[in-house]
PDB file of C-alpha atoms in Angstrom:
ATOM      1  CA  UNK A   1       0.000   0.000   0.000  1.00 40.00           C
ATOM      2  CA  UNK A   2       1.274   3.467  -0.873  1.00 44.00           C
ATOM      3  CA  UNK A   3       1.905   6.086   1.786  1.00 45.00           C
ATOM      4  CA  UNK A   4      -0.717   8.845   2.026  1.00 62.00           C
ATOM      5  CA  UNK A   5       1.870  11.389   0.890  1.00 79.00           C
ATOM      6  CA  UNK A   6       4.007  10.652  -2.187  1.00 88.00           C
ATOM      7  CA  UNK A   7       7.079  12.364  -0.708  1.00 95.00           C
ATOM      8  CA  UNK A   8       7.252   9.524   1.853  1.00 96.00           C
ATOM      9  CA  UNK A   9       7.562   6.975  -0.953  1.00 95.00           C
ATOM     10  CA  UNK A  10      10.353   9.022  -2.526  1.00 96.00           C
ATOM     11  CA  UNK A  11      12.065   9.461   0.856  1.00 97.00           C
ATOM     12  CA  UNK A  12      12.061   5.714   1.481  1.00 96.00           C
ATOM     13  CA  UNK A  13      13.386   5.065  -2.015  1.00 97.00           C
ATOM     14  CA  UNK A  14      16.110   7.725  -1.741  1.00 98.00           C
ATOM     15  CA  UNK A  15      17.246   6.560   1.707  1.00 98.00           C
ATOM     16  CA  UNK A  16      17.432   2.967   0.472  1.00 98.00           C
ATOM     17  CA  UNK A  17      19.292   3.965  -2.713  1.00 98.00           C
ATOM     18  CA  UNK A  18      21.898   5.973  -0.831  1.00 98.00           C
ATOM     19  CA  UNK A  19      22.095   3.292   1.853  1.00 98.00           C
ATOM     20  CA  UNK A  20      22.887   0.595  -0.712  1.00 98.00           C
ATOM     21  CA  UNK A  21      25.760   2.758  -1.959  1.00 98.00           C
ATOM     22  CA  UNK A  22      27.043   3.329   1.578  1.00 98.00           C
ATOM     23  CA  UNK A  23      27.020  -0.425   2.195  1.00 98.00           C
ATOM     24  CA  UNK A  24      28.992  -0.943  -1.042  1.00 98.00           C
ATOM     25  CA  UNK A  25      31.917   1.306   0.006  1.00 98.00           C
ATOM     26  CA  UNK A  26      35.074  -0.741   0.379  1.00 97.00           C
ATOM     27  CA  UNK A  27      37.462  -0.014   3.245  1.00 96.00           C
ATOM     28  CA  UNK A  28      39.992   1.457   0.797  1.00 97.00           C
ATOM     29  CA  UNK A  29      37.459   3.886  -0.732  1.00 98.00           C
ATOM     30  CA  UNK A  30      36.590   6.149   2.219  1.00 98.00           C
ATOM     31  CA  UNK A  31      39.251   8.720   1.278  1.00 97.00           C
ATOM     32  CA  UNK A  32      38.577   8.530  -2.488  1.00 97.00           C
ATOM     33  CA  UNK A  33      37.587  11.756  -4.277  1.00 97.00           C
ATOM     34  CA  UNK A  34      33.998  12.470  -5.305  1.00 95.00           C
ATOM     35  CA  UNK A  35      32.426  14.750  -7.918  1.00 92.00           C
ATOM     36  CA  UNK A  36      31.981  17.196  -5.004  1.00 87.00           C
ATOM     37  CA  UNK A  37      35.525  18.454  -5.437  1.00 83.00           C
ATOM     38  CA  UNK A  38      36.165  19.382  -1.805  1.00 88.00           C
ATOM     39  CA  UNK A  39      34.814  16.098  -0.421  1.00 94.00           C
ATOM     40  CA  UNK A  40      36.128  12.581  -0.046  1.00 97.00           C
ATOM     41  CA  UNK A  41      33.716   9.641   0.113  1.00 98.00           C
ATOM     42  CA  UNK A  42      33.826   9.933   3.922  1.00 98.00           C
ATOM     43  CA  UNK A  43      33.032  13.668   3.736  1.00 96.00           C
ATOM     44  CA  UNK A  44      30.110  13.025   1.388  1.00 96.00           C
ATOM     45  CA  UNK A  45      28.623  10.321   3.594  1.00 98.00           C
ATOM     46  CA  UNK A  46      29.240  12.550   6.623  1.00 97.00           C
ATOM     47  CA  UNK A  47      27.256  15.343   4.950  1.00 94.00           C
ATOM     48  CA  UNK A  48      24.248  13.062   4.406  1.00 96.00           C
ATOM     49  CA  UNK A  49      24.511  11.586   7.906  1.00 97.00           C
ATOM     50  CA  UNK A  50      24.481  15.110   9.354  1.00 95.00           C
ATOM     51  CA  UNK A  51      21.467  16.107   7.235  1.00 94.00           C
ATOM     52  CA  UNK A  52      19.457  13.110   8.385  1.00 97.00           C
ATOM     53  CA  UNK A  53      20.604  13.540  12.001  1.00 96.00           C
ATOM     54  CA  UNK A  54      18.833  16.929  12.118  1.00 96.00           C
ATOM     55  CA  UNK A  55      15.423  15.466  11.230  1.00 97.00           C
ATOM     56  CA  UNK A  56      14.272  14.310  14.694  1.00 97.00           C
ATOM     57  CA  UNK A  57      15.120  17.650  16.333  1.00 96.00           C
ATOM     58  CA  UNK A  58      13.672  19.815  13.581  1.00 96.00           C
ATOM     59  CA  UNK A  59      10.585  17.798  12.633  1.00 97.00           C
ATOM     60  CA  UNK A  60       9.610  15.846  15.746  1.00 96.00           C
ATOM     61  CA  UNK A  61      10.774  18.299  18.412  1.00 94.00           C
ATOM     62  CA  UNK A  62      10.150  21.577  16.579  1.00 94.00           C
ATOM     63  CA  UNK A  63      13.662  22.750  17.478  1.00 93.00           C
ATOM     64  CA  UNK A  64      15.434  25.631  15.821  1.00 90.00           C
ATOM     65  CA  UNK A  65      18.995  25.563  14.509  1.00 89.00           C
ATOM     66  CA  UNK A  66      19.983  27.851  17.398  1.00 89.00           C
ATOM     67  CA  UNK A  67      18.374  25.654  20.037  1.00 91.00           C
ATOM     68  CA  UNK A  68      20.209  22.578  18.704  1.00 90.00           C
ATOM     69  CA  UNK A  69      23.433  24.553  18.822  1.00 84.00           C
ATOM     70  CA  UNK A  70      26.580  22.560  18.136  1.00 88.00           C
ATOM     71  CA  UNK A  71      25.195  19.148  19.201  1.00 87.00           C
ATOM     72  CA  UNK A  72      25.284  17.920  15.596  1.00 87.00           C
ATOM     73  CA  UNK A  73      28.592  19.504  14.577  1.00 88.00           C
ATOM     74  CA  UNK A  74      31.746  17.570  13.882  1.00 87.00           C
ATOM     75  CA  UNK A  75      32.264  13.974  12.834  1.00 91.00           C
ATOM     76  CA  UNK A  76      29.016  12.054  13.256  1.00 92.00           C
ATOM     77  CA  UNK A  77      30.367   8.986  11.448  1.00 95.00           C
ATOM     78  CA  UNK A  78      32.584   7.710  14.238  1.00 94.00           C
ATOM     79  CA  UNK A  79      34.446   4.417  13.834  1.00 96.00           C
ATOM     80  CA  UNK A  80      31.578   2.730  11.901  1.00 97.00           C
ATOM     81  CA  UNK A  81      30.246   5.071   9.195  1.00 97.00           C
ATOM     82  CA  UNK A  82      27.887   2.427   7.794  1.00 98.00           C
ATOM     83  CA  UNK A  83      26.209   1.921  11.175  1.00 98.00           C
ATOM     84  CA  UNK A  84      26.006   5.709  11.615  1.00 98.00           C
ATOM     85  CA  UNK A  85      24.215   5.982   8.270  1.00 98.00           C
ATOM     86  CA  UNK A  86      21.817   3.140   9.081  1.00 98.00           C
ATOM     87  CA  UNK A  87      20.889   4.721  12.425  1.00 98.00           C
ATOM     88  CA  UNK A  88      20.137   8.212  11.114  1.00 98.00           C
ATOM     89  CA  UNK A  89      18.377   6.940   7.985  1.00 98.00           C
ATOM     90  CA  UNK A  90      16.062   4.794  10.081  1.00 97.00           C
ATOM     91  CA  UNK A  91      15.328   7.620  12.499  1.00 97.00           C
ATOM     92  CA  UNK A  92      14.638  10.077   9.667  1.00 98.00           C
ATOM     93  CA  UNK A  93      12.218   7.671   7.979  1.00 97.00           C
ATOM     94  CA  UNK A  94      10.391   7.046  11.268  1.00 97.00           C
ATOM     95  CA  UNK A  95      10.056  10.742  12.097  1.00 98.00           C
ATOM     96  CA  UNK A  96       8.653  11.764   8.719  1.00 97.00           C
ATOM     97  CA  UNK A  97       6.222   8.797   8.794  1.00 96.00           C
ATOM     98  CA  UNK A  98       4.697   9.873  12.126  1.00 96.00           C
ATOM     99  CA  UNK A  99       1.077  11.035  11.831  1.00 95.00           C
ATOM    100  CA  UNK A 100       0.972  14.761  11.088  1.00 95.00           C
ATOM    101  CA  UNK A 101       4.750  15.099  10.661  1.00 97.00           C
ATOM    102  CA  UNK A 102       4.512  16.416   7.108  1.00 96.00           C
ATOM    103  CA  UNK A 103       2.000  19.060   8.198  1.00 96.00           C
ATOM    104  CA  UNK A 104       4.427  20.653  10.665  1.00 97.00           C
ATOM    105  CA  UNK A 105       6.618  23.698  10.150  1.00 96.00           C
ATOM    106  CA  UNK A 106      10.378  23.233  10.247  1.00 96.00           C
ATOM    107  CA  UNK A 107      12.661  26.029  11.435  1.00 94.00           C
ATOM    108  CA  UNK A 108      15.704  25.989   9.128  1.00 91.00           C
ATOM    109  CA  UNK A 109      18.652  28.374   9.091  1.00 86.00           C
ATOM    110  CA  UNK A 110      17.120  30.370   6.213  1.00 85.00           C
ATOM    111  CA  UNK A 111      13.569  30.470   7.568  1.00 90.00           C
ATOM    112  CA  UNK A 112      10.488  28.400   8.271  1.00 94.00           C
ATOM    113  CA  UNK A 113       9.360  25.830   5.695  1.00 94.00           C
ATOM    114  CA  UNK A 114       6.628  23.203   5.589  1.00 96.00           C
ATOM    115  CA  UNK A 115       7.939  19.795   6.688  1.00 97.00           C
ATOM    116  CA  UNK A 116       6.893  18.195   3.409  1.00 96.00           C
ATOM    117  CA  UNK A 117       9.072  20.725   1.533  1.00 94.00           C
ATOM    118  CA  UNK A 118      11.961  19.978   3.877  1.00 95.00           C
ATOM    119  CA  UNK A 119      11.528  16.266   3.228  1.00 97.00           C
ATOM    120  CA  UNK A 120      11.488  16.925  -0.535  1.00 95.00           C
ATOM    121  CA  UNK A 121      14.755  18.879  -0.240  1.00 93.00           C
ATOM    122  CA  UNK A 122      16.359  15.962   1.584  1.00 95.00           C
ATOM    123  CA  UNK A 123      15.104  13.499  -1.041  1.00 96.00           C
ATOM    124  CA  UNK A 124      16.624  15.606  -3.807  1.00 93.00           C
ATOM    125  CA  UNK A 125      19.944  15.863  -1.987  1.00 93.00           C
ATOM    126  CA  UNK A 126      19.994  12.109  -1.379  1.00 96.00           C
ATOM    127  CA  UNK A 127      19.280  11.467  -5.055  1.00 96.00           C
ATOM    128  CA  UNK A 128      22.028  13.729  -6.388  1.00 94.00           C
ATOM    129  CA  UNK A 129      24.545  12.525  -3.835  1.00 95.00           C
ATOM    130  CA  UNK A 130      23.690   8.877  -4.594  1.00 97.00           C
ATOM    131  CA  UNK A 131      25.029   9.594  -8.084  1.00 97.00           C
ATOM    132  CA  UNK A 132      28.107  11.322  -6.624  1.00 96.00           C
ATOM    133  CA  UNK A 133      28.786   8.354  -4.361  1.00 98.00           C
ATOM    134  CA  UNK A 134      28.162   5.870  -7.178  1.00 98.00           C
ATOM    135  CA  UNK A 135      30.687   7.626  -9.384  1.00 97.00           C
ATOM    136  CA  UNK A 136      33.243   7.816  -6.560  1.00 97.00           C
ATOM    137  CA  UNK A 137      33.094   4.108  -5.706  1.00 98.00           C
ATOM    138  CA  UNK A 138      32.491   2.721  -9.204  1.00 97.00           C
ATOM    139  CA  UNK A 139      28.897   1.601  -8.532  1.00 97.00           C
ATOM    140  CA  UNK A 140      25.986   1.680 -10.979  1.00 96.00           C
ATOM    141  CA  UNK A 141      25.338   5.380 -11.682  1.00 96.00           C
ATOM    142  CA  UNK A 142      21.834   4.967 -13.140  1.00 96.00           C
ATOM    143  CA  UNK A 143      19.278   6.495 -10.766  1.00 96.00           C
ATOM    144  CA  UNK A 144      15.623   5.377 -10.534  1.00 96.00           C
ATOM    145  CA  UNK A 145      13.329   7.226 -12.940  1.00 95.00           C
ATOM    146  CA  UNK A 146      10.776   8.264 -10.293  1.00 94.00           C
ATOM    147  CA  UNK A 147      13.485   9.796  -8.089  1.00 96.00           C
ATOM    148  CA  UNK A 148      14.971  11.590 -11.087  1.00 95.00           C
ATOM    149  CA  UNK A 149      11.626  13.071 -12.121  1.00 94.00           C
ATOM    150  CA  UNK A 150      10.919  14.123  -8.538  1.00 95.00           C
ATOM    151  CA  UNK A 151      14.336  15.762  -8.141  1.00 94.00           C
ATOM    152  CA  UNK A 152      14.117  17.618 -11.464  1.00 92.00           C
ATOM    153  CA  UNK A 153      10.752  19.069 -10.418  1.00 92.00           C
ATOM    154  CA  UNK A 154      12.266  20.158  -7.088  1.00 90.00           C
ATOM    155  CA  UNK A 155      15.494  21.622  -8.492  1.00 87.00           C
ATOM    156  CA  UNK A 156      14.339  23.369 -11.670  1.00 83.00           C
ATOM    157  CA  UNK A 157      12.683  26.387  -9.995  1.00 84.00           C
ATOM    158  CA  UNK A 158      15.742  26.900  -7.758  1.00 78.00           C
ATOM    159  CA  UNK A 159      18.660  26.166 -10.114  1.00 71.00           C
ATOM    160  CA  UNK A 160      20.002  29.747 -10.122  1.00 70.00           C
ATOM    161  CA  UNK A 161      19.764  29.996  -6.324  1.00 74.00           C
ATOM    162  CA  UNK A 162      21.749  26.775  -5.919  1.00 71.00           C
ATOM    163  CA  UNK A 163      24.786  28.221  -7.655  1.00 67.00           C
ATOM    164  CA  UNK A 164      24.514  31.447  -5.643  1.00 69.00           C
ATOM    165  CA  UNK A 165      24.514  29.440  -2.397  1.00 64.00           C
ATOM    166  CA  UNK A 166      28.150  28.504  -3.008  1.00 61.00           C
ATOM    167  CA  UNK A 167      27.309  24.845  -2.375  1.00 61.00           C
ATOM    168  CA  UNK A 168      26.814  23.958  -6.032  1.00 71.00           C
ATOM    169  CA  UNK A 169      28.787  24.528  -9.204  1.00 74.00           C
ATOM    170  CA  UNK A 170      27.246  26.532 -12.016  1.00 77.00           C
ATOM    171  CA  UNK A 171      24.620  24.633 -13.998  1.00 80.00           C
ATOM    172  CA  UNK A 172      25.900  22.906 -17.124  1.00 81.00           C
ATOM    173  CA  UNK A 173      24.042  23.024 -20.437  1.00 85.00           C
ATOM    174  CA  UNK A 174      22.704  19.507 -21.072  1.00 86.00           C
ATOM    175  CA  UNK A 175      23.470  18.057 -24.494  1.00 89.00           C
ATOM    176  CA  UNK A 176      20.641  17.931 -27.051  1.00 91.00           C
ATOM    177  CA  UNK A 177      18.311  15.028 -26.380  1.00 91.00           C
ATOM    178  CA  UNK A 178      19.635  14.525 -22.835  1.00 92.00           C
ATOM    179  CA  UNK A 179      17.785  12.076 -20.620  1.00 94.00           C
ATOM    180  CA  UNK A 180      16.243  13.089 -17.287  1.00 93.00           C
ATOM    181  CA  UNK A 181      19.290  11.995 -15.269  1.00 95.00           C
ATOM    182  CA  UNK A 182      21.666  14.052 -17.406  1.00 94.00           C
ATOM    183  CA  UNK A 183      19.356  17.073 -17.133  1.00 91.00           C
ATOM    184  CA  UNK A 184      19.250  16.795 -13.335  1.00 91.00           C
ATOM    185  CA  UNK A 185      23.002  16.404 -13.010  1.00 92.00           C
ATOM    186  CA  UNK A 186      23.607  19.373 -15.322  1.00 89.00           C
ATOM    187  CA  UNK A 187      21.154  21.502 -13.309  1.00 87.00           C
ATOM    188  CA  UNK A 188      23.211  20.904 -10.166  1.00 87.00           C
ATOM    189  CA  UNK A 189      26.557  21.567 -11.852  1.00 85.00           C
ATOM    190  CA  UNK A 190      27.679  17.984 -12.390  1.00 87.00           C
ATOM    191  CA  UNK A 191      29.443  16.752 -15.520  1.00 82.00           C
ATOM    192  CA  UNK A 192      27.887  13.328 -16.160  1.00 81.00           C
TER     193      UNK A 192
END
C-alpha cells in the first residue's frame, strides 16, 4: 500500500538507494575523491549523515537551529560510518512517517518551511549525492526514474539559487536530447 503522501515513498526510495551505496563502500574507498571536489567519500557520507541527524530535532521536536546549537557539529560517522548511516536513515524515515509530521513547520537556518518541503529537499539531496557516491566508488550510476523526475521538479525552480549558495557549481548546459538523469546532473553543476 502506498503512503498517504508521495514524498514519503520518494524518501524511502532515496534513503534505500543511498544506503545501498554506503554499504557498497570498500574499506579502501573512504578517502577517495567524489564529484563534489572538496569532499572525499567519507566527507560526502558525513554530509548526508548530518542532514538526516537533524530530522528528529527539527521535525519531531520543533527545534530551531539555534536551540540545537553545536550538538550535531563535527564527525558524526565515528568508527563505523555504515552503522552511523543506518541509524540516522532509520530515524529520519520514522520521524517523517509519524502522523501529522509532514503538516508541521520546520525552522531551518534560512527560515520556516513546511515539513513536506523539507523532506522533498532531503530526497533531492539524497538522489544527487547517490550519483556522486556511485561515481566515486564505481557503482551503478543509473538512478531510478521516479526519483529523477521528482528531483528535477524540485530543483528546476531553484537552479540559479543553488549556484549562488556557493554549495553547487554553475549549472551545465545539457546536451541535445539529454535524458532526465543528465538534465538533473547538469542543473546541479555535475558533468555526467
